[in-house]
mmCIF file of C-alpha atoms in Angstrom:
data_model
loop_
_atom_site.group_PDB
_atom_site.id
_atom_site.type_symbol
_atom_site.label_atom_id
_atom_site.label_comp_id
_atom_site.label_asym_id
_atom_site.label_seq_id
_atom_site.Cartn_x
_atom_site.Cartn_y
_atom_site.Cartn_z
ATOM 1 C CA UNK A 1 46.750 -48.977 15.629
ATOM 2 C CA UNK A 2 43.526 -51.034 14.981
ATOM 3 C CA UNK A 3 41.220 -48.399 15.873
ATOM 4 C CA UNK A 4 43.015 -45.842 12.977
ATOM 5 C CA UNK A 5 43.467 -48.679 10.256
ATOM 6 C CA UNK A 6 39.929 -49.453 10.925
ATOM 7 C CA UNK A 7 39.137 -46.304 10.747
ATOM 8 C CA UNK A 8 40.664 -46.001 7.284
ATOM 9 C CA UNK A 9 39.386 -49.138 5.959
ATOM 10 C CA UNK A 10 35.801 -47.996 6.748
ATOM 11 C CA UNK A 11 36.814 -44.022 5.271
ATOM 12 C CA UNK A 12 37.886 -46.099 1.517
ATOM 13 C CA UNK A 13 35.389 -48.100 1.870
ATOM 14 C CA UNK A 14 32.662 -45.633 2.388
ATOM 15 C CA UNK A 15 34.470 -43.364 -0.581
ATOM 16 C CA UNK A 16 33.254 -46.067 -3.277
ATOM 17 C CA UNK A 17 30.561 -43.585 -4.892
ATOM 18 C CA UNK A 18 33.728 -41.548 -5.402
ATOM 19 C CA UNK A 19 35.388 -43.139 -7.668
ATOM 20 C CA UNK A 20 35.847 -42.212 -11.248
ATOM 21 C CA UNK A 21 34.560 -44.511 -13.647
ATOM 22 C CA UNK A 22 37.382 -44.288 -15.320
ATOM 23 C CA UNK A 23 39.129 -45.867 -12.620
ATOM 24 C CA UNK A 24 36.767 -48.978 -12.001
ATOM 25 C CA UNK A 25 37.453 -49.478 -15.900
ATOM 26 C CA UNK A 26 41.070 -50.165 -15.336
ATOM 27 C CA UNK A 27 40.651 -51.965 -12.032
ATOM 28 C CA UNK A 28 38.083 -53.726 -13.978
ATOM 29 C CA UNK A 29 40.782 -54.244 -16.810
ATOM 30 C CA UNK A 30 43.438 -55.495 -14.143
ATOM 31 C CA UNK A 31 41.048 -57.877 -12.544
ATOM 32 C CA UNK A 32 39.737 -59.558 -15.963
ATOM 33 C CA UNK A 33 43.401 -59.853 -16.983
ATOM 34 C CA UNK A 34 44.958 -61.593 -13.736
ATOM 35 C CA UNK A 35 42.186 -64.297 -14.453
ATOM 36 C CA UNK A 36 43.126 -64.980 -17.797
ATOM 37 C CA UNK A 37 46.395 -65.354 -16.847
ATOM 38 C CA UNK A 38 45.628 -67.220 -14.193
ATOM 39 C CA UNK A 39 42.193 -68.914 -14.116
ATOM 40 C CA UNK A 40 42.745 -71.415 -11.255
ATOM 41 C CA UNK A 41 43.488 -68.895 -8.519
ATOM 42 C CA UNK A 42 40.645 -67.552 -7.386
ATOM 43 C CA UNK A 43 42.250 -64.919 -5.349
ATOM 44 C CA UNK A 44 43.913 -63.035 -7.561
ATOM 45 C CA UNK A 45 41.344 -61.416 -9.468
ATOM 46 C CA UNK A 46 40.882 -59.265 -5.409
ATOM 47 C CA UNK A 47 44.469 -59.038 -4.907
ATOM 48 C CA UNK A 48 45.843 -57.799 -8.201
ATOM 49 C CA UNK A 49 43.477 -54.714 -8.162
ATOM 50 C CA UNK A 50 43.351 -53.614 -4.131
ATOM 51 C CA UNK A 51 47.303 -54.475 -3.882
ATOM 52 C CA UNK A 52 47.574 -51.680 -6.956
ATOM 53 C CA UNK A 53 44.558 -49.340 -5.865
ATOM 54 C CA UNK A 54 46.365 -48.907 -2.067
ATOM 55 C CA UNK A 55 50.246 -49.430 -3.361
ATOM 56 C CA UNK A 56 49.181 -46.331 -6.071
ATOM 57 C CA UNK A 57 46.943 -44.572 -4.258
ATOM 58 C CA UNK A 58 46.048 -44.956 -0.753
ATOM 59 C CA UNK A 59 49.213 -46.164 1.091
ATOM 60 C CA UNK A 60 51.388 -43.078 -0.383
ATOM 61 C CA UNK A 61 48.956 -40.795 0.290
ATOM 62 C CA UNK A 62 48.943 -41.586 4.274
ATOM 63 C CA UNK A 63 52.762 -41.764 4.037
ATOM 64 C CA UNK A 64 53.058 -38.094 2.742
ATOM 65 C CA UNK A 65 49.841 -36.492 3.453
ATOM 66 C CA UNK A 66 51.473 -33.327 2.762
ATOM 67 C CA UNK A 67 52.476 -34.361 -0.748
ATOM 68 C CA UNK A 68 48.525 -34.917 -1.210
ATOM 69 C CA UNK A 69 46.899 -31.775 0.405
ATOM 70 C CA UNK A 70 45.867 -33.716 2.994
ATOM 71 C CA UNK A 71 48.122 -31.757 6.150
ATOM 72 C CA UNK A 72 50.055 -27.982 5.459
ATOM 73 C CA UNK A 73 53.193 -29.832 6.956
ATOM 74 C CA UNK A 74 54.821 -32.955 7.444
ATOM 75 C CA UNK A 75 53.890 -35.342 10.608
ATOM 76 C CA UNK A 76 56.308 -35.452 12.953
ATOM 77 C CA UNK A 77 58.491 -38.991 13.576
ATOM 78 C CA UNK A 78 56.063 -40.444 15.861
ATOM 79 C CA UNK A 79 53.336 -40.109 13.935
ATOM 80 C CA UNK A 80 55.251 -40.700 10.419
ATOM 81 C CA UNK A 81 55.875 -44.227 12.001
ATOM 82 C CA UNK A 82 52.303 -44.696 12.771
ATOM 83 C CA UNK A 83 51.387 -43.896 9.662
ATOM 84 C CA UNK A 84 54.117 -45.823 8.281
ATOM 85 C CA UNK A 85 52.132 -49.109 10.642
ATOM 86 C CA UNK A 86 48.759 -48.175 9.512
ATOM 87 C CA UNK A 87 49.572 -48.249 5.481
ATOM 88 C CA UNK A 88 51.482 -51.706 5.935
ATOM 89 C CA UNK A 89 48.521 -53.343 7.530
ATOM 90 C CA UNK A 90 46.411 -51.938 4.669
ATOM 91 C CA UNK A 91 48.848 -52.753 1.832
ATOM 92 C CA UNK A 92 48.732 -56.433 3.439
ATOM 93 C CA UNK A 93 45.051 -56.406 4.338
ATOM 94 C CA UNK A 94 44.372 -55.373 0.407
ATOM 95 C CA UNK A 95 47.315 -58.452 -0.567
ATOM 96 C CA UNK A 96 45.442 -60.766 1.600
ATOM 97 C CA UNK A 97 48.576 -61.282 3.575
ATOM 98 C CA UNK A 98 48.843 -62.531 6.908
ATOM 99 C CA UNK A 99 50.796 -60.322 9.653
ATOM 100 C CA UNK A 100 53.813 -60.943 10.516
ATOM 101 C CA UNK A 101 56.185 -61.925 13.976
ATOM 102 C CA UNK A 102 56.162 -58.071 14.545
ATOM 103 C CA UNK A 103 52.687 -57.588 14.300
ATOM 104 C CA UNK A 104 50.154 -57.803 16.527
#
């Protein structure tokens, strides 16, 4: 499981040039506004834009890579529920959250 979300950590991360500048306006937007509304938490202004970029974006597209053109056919169950692992320990690497009693 490390080896994947690593994997697609480094694949996002890499895809930066990519990105519309369109979309680095609103992420932009989201992160100037989360520190307005709160200017004491440092955090947020990371949180509030990767927790929507990878909720939005990234985490549905590996749950239904066939919805996105990214397979011809959905993954079987095994590898559903791998995916399924890989975009929860995104969505909480991007929230800054700690893992869980589950995880490893």
């Amino acid at each position: 499981l490390i080896y994947y979300v690593d994997k697609v950590w480094v694949a996002i991360r890499d895809s930066l040039k990519w990105c519309p500048s369109s979309f680095r306006n609103i992420f932009e937007h989201i992160k100037i506004t989360v520190q307005q509304k709160w200017p004491n938490n440092e955090i947020v202004s990371y949180t509030a834009p990767s927790g929507f970029i990878f909720l939005r974006f990234f985490c549905p597209a590996i749950l239904g890579p066939k919805l996105f053109g990214l397979s011809e056919k959905h993954p079987p169950a095994n590898i559903a529920r791998d995916l399924t692992l890989i975009a929860k320990t995104l969505q909480n690497l991007s929230n800054l959250v700690g893992f869980g009693k589950k995880e490893p």
